[in-house]
Short mmCIF file of C-alpha atoms in Angstrom, two decimals:
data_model
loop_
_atom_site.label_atom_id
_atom_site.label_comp_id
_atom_site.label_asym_id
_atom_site.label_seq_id
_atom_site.Cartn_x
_atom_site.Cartn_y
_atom_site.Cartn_z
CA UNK A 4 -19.38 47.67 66.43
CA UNK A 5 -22.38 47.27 64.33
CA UNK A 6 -20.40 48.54 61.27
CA UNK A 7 -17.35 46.60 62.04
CA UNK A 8 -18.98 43.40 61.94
CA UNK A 9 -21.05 44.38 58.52
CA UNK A 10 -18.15 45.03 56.49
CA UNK A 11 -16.48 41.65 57.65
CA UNK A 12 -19.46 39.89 56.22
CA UNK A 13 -19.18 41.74 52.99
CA UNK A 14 -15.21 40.89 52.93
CA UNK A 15 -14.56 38.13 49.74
CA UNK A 16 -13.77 34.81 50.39
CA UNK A 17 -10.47 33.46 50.19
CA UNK A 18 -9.47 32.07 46.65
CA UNK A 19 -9.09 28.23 46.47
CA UNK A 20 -5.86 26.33 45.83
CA UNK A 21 -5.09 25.73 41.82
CA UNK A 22 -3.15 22.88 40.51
CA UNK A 23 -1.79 22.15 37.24
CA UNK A 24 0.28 18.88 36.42
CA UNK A 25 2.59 18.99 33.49
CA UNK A 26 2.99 15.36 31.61
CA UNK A 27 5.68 14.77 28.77
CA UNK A 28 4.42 11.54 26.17
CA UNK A 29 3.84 10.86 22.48
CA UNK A 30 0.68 9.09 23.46
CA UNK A 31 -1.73 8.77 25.70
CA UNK A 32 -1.36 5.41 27.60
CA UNK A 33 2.73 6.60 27.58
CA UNK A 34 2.90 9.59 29.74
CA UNK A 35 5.27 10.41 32.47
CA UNK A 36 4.41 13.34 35.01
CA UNK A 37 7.21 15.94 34.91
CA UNK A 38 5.93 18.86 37.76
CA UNK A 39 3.07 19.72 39.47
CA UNK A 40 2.55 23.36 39.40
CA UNK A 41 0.59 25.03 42.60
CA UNK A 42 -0.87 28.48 43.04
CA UNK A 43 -2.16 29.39 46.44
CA UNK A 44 -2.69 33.10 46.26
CA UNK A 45 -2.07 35.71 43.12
CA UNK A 46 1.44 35.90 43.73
CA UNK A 47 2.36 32.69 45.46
CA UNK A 48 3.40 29.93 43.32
CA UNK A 49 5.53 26.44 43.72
CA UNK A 50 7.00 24.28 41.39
CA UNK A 51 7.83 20.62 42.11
CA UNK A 52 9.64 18.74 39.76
CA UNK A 53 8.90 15.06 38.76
CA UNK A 54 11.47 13.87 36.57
CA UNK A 55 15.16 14.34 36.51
CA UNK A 56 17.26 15.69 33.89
CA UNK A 57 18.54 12.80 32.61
CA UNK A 58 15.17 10.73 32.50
CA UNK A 59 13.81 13.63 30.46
CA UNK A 60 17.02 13.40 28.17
CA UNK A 61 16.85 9.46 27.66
CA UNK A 62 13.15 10.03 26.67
CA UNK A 63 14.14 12.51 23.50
CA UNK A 64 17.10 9.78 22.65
CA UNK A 65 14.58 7.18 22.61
CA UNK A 66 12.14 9.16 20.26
CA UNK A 67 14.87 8.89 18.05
CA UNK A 68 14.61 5.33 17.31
CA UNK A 69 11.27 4.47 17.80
CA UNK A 70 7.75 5.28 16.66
CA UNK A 71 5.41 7.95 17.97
CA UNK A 72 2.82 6.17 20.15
CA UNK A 73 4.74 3.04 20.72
CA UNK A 74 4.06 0.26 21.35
CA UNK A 75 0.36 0.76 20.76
CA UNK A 76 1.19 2.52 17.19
CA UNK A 77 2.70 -0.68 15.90
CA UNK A 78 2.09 -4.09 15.33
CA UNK A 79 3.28 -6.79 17.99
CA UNK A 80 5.69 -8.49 15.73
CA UNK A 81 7.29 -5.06 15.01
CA UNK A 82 9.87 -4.98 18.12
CA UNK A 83 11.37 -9.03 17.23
CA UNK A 84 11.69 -8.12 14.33
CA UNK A 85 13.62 -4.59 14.29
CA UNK A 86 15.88 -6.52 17.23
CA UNK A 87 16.78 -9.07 15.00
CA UNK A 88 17.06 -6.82 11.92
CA UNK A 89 19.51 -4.64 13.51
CA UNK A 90 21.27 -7.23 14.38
CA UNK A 91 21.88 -8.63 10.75
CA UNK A 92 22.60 -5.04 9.61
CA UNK A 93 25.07 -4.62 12.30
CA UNK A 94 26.59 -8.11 11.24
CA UNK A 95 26.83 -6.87 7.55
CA UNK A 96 28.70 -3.60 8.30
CA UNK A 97 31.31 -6.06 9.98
CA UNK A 98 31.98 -8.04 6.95
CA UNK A 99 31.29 -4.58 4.80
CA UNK A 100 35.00 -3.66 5.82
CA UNK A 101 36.60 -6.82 5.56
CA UNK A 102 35.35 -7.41 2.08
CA UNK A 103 35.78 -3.65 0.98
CA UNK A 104 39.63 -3.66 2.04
CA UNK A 105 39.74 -7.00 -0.20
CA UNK A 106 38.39 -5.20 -2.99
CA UNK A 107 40.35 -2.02 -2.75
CA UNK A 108 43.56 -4.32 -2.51
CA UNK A 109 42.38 -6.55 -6.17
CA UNK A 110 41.72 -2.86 -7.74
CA UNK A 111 45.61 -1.74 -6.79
CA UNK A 112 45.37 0.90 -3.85
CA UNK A 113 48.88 0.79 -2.44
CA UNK A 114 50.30 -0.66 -5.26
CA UNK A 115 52.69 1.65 -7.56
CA UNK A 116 51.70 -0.32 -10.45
CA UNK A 117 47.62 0.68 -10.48
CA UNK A 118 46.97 3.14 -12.81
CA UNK A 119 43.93 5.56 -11.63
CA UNK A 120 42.14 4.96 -15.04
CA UNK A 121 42.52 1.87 -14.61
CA UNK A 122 41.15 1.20 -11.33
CA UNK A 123 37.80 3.62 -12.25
CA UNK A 124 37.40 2.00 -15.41
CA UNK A 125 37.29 -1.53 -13.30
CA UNK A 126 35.05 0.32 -11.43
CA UNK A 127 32.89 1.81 -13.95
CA UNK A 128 31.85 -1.43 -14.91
CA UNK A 129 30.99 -2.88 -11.66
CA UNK A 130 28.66 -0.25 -11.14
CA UNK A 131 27.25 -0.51 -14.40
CA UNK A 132 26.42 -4.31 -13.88
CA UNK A 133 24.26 -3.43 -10.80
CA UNK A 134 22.74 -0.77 -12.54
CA UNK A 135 21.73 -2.73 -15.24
CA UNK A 136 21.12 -6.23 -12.74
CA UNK A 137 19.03 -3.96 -10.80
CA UNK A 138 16.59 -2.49 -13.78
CA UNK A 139 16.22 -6.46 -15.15
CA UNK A 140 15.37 -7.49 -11.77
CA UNK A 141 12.48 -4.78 -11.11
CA UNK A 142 11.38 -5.75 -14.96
CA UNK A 143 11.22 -9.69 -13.91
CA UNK A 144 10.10 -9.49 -10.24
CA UNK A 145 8.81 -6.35 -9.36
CA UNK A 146 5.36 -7.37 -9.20
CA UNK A 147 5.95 -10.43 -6.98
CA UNK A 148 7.76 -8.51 -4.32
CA UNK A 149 4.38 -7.49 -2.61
CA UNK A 150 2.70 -11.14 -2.98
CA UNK A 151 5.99 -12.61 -1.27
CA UNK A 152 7.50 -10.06 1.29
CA UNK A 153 8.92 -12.69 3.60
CA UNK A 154 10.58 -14.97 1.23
CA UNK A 155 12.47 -12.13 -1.07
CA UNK A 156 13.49 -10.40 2.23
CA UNK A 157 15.25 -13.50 3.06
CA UNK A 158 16.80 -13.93 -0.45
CA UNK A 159 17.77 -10.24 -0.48
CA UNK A 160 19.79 -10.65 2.32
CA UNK A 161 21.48 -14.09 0.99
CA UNK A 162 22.07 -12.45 -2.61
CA UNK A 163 23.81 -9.48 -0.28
CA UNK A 164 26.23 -11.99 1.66
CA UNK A 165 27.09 -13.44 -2.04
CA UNK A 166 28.11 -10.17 -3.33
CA UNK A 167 30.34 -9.65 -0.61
CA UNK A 168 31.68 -13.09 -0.80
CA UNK A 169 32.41 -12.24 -4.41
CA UNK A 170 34.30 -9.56 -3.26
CA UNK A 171 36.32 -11.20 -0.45
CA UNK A 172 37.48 -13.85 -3.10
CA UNK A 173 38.44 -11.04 -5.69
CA UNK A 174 42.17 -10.85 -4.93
CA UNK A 175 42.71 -14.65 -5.06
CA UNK A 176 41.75 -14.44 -9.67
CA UNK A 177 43.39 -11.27 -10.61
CA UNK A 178 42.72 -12.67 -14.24
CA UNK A 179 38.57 -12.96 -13.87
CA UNK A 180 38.72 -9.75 -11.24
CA UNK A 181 36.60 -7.75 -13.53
CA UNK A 182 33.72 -11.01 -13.76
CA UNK A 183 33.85 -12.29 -10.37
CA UNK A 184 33.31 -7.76 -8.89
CA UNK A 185 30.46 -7.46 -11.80
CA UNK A 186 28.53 -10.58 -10.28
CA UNK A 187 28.90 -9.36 -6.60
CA UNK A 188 27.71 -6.22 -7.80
CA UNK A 189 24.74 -7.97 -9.88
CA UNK A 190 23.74 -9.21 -6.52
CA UNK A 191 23.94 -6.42 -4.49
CA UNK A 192 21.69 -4.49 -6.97
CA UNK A 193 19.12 -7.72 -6.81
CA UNK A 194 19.37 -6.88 -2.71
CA UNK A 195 18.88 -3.36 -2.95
CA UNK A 196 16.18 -3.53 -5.17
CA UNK A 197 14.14 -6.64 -3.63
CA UNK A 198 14.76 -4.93 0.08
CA UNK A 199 13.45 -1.28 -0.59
CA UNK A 200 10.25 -2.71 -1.96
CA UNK A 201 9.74 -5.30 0.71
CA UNK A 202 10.85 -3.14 3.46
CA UNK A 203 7.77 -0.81 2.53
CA UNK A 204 5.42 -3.67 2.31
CA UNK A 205 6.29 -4.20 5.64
CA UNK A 206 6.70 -0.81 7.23
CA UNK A 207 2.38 -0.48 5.98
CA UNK A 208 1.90 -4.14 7.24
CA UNK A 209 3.45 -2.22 10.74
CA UNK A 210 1.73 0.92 10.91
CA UNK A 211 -1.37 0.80 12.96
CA UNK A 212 -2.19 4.80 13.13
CA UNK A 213 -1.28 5.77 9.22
CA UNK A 214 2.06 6.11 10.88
CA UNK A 215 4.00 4.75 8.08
CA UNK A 216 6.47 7.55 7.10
CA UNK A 217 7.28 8.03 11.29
CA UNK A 218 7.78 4.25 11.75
CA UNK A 219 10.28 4.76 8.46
CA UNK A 220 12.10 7.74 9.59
CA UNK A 221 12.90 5.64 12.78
CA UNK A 222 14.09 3.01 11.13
CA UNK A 223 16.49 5.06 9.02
CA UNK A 224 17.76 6.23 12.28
CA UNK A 225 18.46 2.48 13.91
CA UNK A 226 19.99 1.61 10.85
CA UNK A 227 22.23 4.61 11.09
CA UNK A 228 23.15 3.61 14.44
CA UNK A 229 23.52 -0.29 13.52
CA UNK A 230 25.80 1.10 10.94
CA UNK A 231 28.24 3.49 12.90
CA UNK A 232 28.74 0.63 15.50
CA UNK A 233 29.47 -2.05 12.38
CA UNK A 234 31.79 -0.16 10.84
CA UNK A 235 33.74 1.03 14.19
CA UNK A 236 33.69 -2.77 14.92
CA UNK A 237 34.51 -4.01 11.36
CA UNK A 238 37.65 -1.20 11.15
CA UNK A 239 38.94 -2.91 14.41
CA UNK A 240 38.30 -6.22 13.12
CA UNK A 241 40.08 -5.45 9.62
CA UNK A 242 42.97 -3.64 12.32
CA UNK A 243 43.57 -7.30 13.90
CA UNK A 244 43.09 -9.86 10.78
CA UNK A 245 44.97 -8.00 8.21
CA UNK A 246 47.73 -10.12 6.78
CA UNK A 247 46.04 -12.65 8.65
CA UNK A 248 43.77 -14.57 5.80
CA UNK A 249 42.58 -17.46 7.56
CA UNK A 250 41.80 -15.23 10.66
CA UNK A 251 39.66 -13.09 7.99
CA UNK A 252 38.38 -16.08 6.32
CA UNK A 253 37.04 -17.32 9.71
CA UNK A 254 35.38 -14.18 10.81
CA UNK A 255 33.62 -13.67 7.59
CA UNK A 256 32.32 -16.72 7.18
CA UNK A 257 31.35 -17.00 11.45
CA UNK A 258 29.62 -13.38 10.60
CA UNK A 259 28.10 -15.03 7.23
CA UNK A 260 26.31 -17.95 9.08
CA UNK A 261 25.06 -15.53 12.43
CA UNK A 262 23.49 -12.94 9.70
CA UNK A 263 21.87 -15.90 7.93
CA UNK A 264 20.56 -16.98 10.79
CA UNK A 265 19.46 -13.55 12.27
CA UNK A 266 17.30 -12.99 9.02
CA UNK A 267 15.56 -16.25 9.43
CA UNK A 268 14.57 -15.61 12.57
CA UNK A 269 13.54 -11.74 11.29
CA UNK A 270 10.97 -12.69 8.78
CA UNK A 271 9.77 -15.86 10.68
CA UNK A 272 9.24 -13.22 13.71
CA UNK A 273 6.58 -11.86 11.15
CA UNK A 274 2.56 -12.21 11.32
CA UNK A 275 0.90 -10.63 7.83
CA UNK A 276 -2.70 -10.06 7.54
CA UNK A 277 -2.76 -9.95 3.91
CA UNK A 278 -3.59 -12.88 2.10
CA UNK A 279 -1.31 -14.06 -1.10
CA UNK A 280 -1.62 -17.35 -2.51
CA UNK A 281 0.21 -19.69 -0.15
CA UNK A 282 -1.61 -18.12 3.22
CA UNK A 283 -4.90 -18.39 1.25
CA UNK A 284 -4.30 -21.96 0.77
CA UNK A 285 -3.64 -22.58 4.10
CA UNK A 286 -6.61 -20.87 5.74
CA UNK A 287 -8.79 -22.16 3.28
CA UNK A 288 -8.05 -25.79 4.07
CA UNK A 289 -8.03 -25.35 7.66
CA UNK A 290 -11.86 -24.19 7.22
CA UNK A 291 -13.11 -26.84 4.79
CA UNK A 292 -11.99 -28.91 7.46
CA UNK A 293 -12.89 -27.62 10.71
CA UNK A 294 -14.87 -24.42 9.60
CA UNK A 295 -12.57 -21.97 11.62
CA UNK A 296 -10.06 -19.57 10.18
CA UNK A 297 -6.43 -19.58 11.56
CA UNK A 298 -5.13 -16.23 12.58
CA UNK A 299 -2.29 -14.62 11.09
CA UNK A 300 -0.20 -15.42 13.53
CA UNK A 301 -0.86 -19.19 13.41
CA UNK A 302 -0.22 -19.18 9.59
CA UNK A 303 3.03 -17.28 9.67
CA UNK A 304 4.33 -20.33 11.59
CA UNK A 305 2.90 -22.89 8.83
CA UNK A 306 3.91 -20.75 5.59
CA UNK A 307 7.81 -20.52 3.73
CA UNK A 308 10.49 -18.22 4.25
CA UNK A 309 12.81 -19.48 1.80
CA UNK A 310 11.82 -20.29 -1.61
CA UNK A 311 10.08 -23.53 -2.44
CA UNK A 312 12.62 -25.10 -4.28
CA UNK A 313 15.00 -25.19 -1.37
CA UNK A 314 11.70 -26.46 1.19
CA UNK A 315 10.14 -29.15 -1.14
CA UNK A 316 11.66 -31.89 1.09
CA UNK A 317 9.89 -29.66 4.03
CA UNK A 318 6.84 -28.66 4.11
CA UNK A 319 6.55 -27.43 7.48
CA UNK A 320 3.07 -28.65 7.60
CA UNK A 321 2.21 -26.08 4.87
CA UNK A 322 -0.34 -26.75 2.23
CA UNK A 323 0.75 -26.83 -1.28
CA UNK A 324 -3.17 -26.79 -2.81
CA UNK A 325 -2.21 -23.44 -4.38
CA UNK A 326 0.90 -24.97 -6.64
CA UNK A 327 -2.49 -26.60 -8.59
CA UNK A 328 -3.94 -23.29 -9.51
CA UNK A 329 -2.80 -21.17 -12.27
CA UNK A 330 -3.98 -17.61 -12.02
CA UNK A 331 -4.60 -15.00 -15.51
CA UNK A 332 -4.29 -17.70 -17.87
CA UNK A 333 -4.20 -16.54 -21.45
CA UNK A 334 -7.09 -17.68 -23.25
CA UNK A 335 -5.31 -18.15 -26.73
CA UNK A 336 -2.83 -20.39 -25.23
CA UNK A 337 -5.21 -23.48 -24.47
CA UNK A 338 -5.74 -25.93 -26.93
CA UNK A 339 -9.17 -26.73 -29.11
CA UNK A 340 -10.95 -28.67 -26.36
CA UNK A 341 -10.14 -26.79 -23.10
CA UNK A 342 -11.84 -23.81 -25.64
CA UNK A 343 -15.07 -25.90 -26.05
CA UNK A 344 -15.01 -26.48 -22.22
CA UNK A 345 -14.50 -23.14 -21.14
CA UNK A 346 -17.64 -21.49 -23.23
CA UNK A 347 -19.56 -24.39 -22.58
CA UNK A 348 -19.10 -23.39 -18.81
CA UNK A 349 -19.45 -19.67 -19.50
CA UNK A 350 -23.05 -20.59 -20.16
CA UNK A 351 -23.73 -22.30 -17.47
CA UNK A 352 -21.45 -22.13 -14.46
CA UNK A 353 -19.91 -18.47 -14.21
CA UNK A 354 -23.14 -16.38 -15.46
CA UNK A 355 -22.58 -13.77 -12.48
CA UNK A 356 -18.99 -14.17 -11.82
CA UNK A 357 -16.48 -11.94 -13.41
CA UNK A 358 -14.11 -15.05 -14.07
CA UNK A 359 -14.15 -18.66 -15.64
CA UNK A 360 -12.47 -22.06 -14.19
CA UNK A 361 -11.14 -24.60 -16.47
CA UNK A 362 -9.71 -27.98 -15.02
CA UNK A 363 -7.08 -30.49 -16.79
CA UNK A 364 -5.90 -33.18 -14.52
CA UNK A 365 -4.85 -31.76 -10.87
CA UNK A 366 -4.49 -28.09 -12.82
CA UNK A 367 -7.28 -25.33 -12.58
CA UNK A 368 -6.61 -22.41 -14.91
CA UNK A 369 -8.55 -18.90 -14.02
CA UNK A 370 -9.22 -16.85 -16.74
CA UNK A 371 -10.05 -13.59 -15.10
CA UNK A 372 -12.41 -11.24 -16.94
CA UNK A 373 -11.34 -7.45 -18.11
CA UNK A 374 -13.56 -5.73 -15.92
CA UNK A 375 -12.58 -7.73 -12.70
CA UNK A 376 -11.48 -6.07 -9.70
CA UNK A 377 -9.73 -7.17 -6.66
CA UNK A 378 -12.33 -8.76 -4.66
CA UNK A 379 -12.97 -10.77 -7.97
CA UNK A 380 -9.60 -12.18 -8.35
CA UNK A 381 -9.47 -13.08 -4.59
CA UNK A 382 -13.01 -14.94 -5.12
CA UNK A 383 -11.52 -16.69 -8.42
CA UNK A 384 -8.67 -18.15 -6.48
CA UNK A 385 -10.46 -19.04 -3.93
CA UNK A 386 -13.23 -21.04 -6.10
CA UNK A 387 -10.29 -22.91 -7.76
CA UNK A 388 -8.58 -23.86 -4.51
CA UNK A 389 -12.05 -24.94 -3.58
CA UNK A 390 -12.47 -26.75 -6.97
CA UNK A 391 -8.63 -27.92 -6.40
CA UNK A 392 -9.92 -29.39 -2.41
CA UNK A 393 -13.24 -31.57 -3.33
CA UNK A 394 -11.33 -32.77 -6.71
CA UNK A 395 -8.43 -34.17 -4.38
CA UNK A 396 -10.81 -35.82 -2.03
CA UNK A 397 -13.18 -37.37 -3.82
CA UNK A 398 -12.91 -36.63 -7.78
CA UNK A 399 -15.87 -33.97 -7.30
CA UNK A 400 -16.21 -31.22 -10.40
CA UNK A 401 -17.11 -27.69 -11.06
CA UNK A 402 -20.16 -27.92 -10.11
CA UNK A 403 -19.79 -28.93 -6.16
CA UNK A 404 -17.12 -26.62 -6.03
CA UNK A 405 -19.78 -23.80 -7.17
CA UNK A 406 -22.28 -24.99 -4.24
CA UNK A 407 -19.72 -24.87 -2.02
CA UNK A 408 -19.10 -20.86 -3.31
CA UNK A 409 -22.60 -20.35 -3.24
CA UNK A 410 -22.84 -21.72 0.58
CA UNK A 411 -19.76 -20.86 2.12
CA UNK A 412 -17.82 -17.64 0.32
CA UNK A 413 -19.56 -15.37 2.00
CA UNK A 414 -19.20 -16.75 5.76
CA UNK A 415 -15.79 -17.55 4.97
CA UNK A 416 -14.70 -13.99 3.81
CA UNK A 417 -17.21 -12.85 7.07
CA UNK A 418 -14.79 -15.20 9.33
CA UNK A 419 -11.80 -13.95 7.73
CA UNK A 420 -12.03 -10.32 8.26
CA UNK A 421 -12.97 -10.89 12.28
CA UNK A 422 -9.91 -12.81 12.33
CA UNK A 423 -7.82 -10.27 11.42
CA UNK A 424 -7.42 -11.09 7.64
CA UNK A 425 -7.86 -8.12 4.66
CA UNK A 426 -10.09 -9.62 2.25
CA UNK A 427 -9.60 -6.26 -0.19
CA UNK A 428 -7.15 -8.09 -2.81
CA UNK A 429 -5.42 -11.28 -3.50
CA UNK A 430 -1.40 -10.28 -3.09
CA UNK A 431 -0.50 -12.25 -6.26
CA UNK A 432 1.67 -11.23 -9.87
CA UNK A 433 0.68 -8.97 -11.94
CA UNK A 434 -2.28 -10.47 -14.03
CA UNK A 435 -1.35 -9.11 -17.38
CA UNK A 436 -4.21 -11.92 -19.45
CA UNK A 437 -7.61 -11.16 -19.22
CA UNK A 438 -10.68 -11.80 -21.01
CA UNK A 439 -14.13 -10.51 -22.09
CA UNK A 440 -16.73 -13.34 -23.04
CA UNK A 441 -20.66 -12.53 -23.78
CA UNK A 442 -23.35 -15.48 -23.96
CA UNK A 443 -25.79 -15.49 -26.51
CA UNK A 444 -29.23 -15.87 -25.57
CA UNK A 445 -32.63 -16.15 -27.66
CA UNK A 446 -33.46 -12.80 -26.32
CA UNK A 447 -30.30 -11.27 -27.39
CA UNK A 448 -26.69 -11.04 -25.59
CA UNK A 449 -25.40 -10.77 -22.57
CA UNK A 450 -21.97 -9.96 -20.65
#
């Protein structure tokens, strides 16, 4: 009895209950629990599902089209604007086949009359246009695209709806058919151009986790998608309007007007945290004022979509201080007595700075020096809109402007960056002009 009793309290203690839970997510604050797996003895084991099949199988579709780690791997403004994005794309693919079965009809196809030489050496030469439109227009432009991603998204998209209108109208002057195809095609290769640089601008501006190339590959596949539904739609609408030209007139034009309006509402759906010359204005007013900074989002309602020329009669409440200023001014180009001013000021003024400031009238030039980096530039634009603000309120000169640098700059660029703002670079052209000046002293010389 003894013995019986010893070898029960010898006898090992039952194992415990194990539990393992199974979760399916591309990110952490995104995870749905699929099964809970339960062990209750070495060969006792349950399995309960979470999920169903087809939640599990709209999850992998949905990867698909949007980033890994979303929403928290993008910017806010990222969603508005792919919704409204895709729905200008999906407009364009609409008009696409109206406008492409009004070109293939002005080259011949059906006609026992074209000639297949004829019809690829017709298009030979529209292709060769956009080649060529396209190479001038990266020559011209290339280096504004960054400073003003916004604006030449919006005029890509307009220079794309005239090169299909050019095509649309291409059967009505069989005479000037050649001309009328190689300017739709000149625009088309100033849209392709102009949106493949801005639409990487902005794909960095969304990327929050160095997630660029993912948040790219999903927007190749929502394009893909806008596309197969805008064709499919545009073939029916070509089905039901052909021989029908008003009826194709009206739905091109109706199409025209909602993808004009889609794109506006696209890029104004934008908030950028980098600072070119017309959101630098802006924030820098604001603080001489009031001595806060704006946040991005706050600016991107006060700044231009479209370009100025068509807004001068609007200004939206922007602020136009940065039309005064005149950045990588070439030194040889100013005249005798702007020369005199500017050394006179090298000695004095700009000892430390890598840049000099020269006023005439409401204009301050920036001659940036060969060694400046970006920081510099930014600081030289902002000293001239500074110069540029005290002139216009009370006729105040360079040097206020400097004791405002010398008080403020550094607090201001402080506020900036806790606002949200990168303070790394001005976003401005390409400043080709520079300068290298060295001040003689009675000691000897000095950069």
């Amino acid at each position: 009895m003894e013995g019986d009793q010893k070898v029960n309290s010898t006898s090992p203690a039952p194992e415990p209950a194990m539990m393992i839970e199974e979760w399916n997510g591309t990110s952490s604050t995104k995870l749905t629990k699929t099964a809970t797996i339960t062990s209750t003895s070495h060969s006792s084991i349950s399995i309960q599902r979470s999920s169903n099949a087809f939640t599990h199988i709209s999850q992998r579709i949905l990867q698909a089209f949007v980033p890994e780690g979303y929403p928290t791997s993008v910017t806010p403004d990222y969603f508005p604007f792919q919704v409204w994005d895709s729905l200008q794309g999906l407009s364009t693919y609409v008009r696409m086949m109206l406008s492409t079965q009004a070109l293939l009809s002005a080259i011949g196809v059906g006609e026992k009359s074209a000639t297949v030489i004829g019809a690829t050496f017709q298009w030979f030469l529209r292709d060769l246009t956009g080649m060529l439109g396209g190479v001038l227009f990266t020559c011209y432009q290339g280096s504004n695209l960054d400073s003003n991603a916004k604006m030449w998204r919006l005029v890509a998209d307009l220079m794309n709806d005239l090169g299909m209108l050019m095509d649309l109208v291409s059967p009505l002057f069989p005479s000037a058919f050649v001309f009328i195809v190689c300017i739709g095609s000149l625009s088309r290769s100033f849209t392709g151009v102009a949106s493949g640089a801005t639409r990487a601008a902005l794909t960095q501006h969304f990327a929050l986790e160095n997630n660029a190339a993912d948040i790219a590959a999903k927007e190749g596949s929502q394009e893909t998608l806008a596309t197969m539904i805008g064709m499919a739609l545009g073939m029916l609408l070509a089905r039901l309007t052909i021989g029908h030209s008003f009826a194709i007139w009206i739905s091109f034009l109706s199409l025209t007007m909602f993808h004009m309006y889609a794109n506006y509402k696209a890029v104004c759906c934008l908030s950028l945290n980098t600072l070119n010359c017309e959101r630098c204005s802006i924030v820098l007013s604001h603080f001489v004022k009031t001595g806060q900074v704006l946040s991005p989002k706050q600016v991107s309602s006060m700044e231009h979509v479209l370009p100025l020329w068509m807004t001068s009669w609007n200004l939206k409440g922007g602020d136009s201080l940065y039309k005064q200023v005149r950045l990588g001014v070439r030194v040889s180009s100013l005249d005798s007595l702007a020369m005199v001013d500017l050394l006179q000021s090298a000695g004095s003024h700009y000892k430390k700075e890598k840049y000099l400031l020269q006023q005439k009238g409401d204009i301050i030039r920036i001659i940036t020096h060969k060694d400046s980096a970006g920081a510099d530039i930014l600081q030289s634009f902002i000293h001239a809109l500074v110069m540029a603000k005290l002139d216009d309120q009370d006729g105040s000169m360079s040097s206020e402007s400097q004791s405002w640098m010398d008080k403020h700059y550094e607090v201001f660029v402080l506020k900036l960056q806790s606002s949200g703002w990168k303070t790394e670079r001005l976003l401005s052209s390409s400043v080709v002009w520079r300068a290298n000046w060295l001040v003689d002293y009675s000691d000897g010389k000095h950069d």
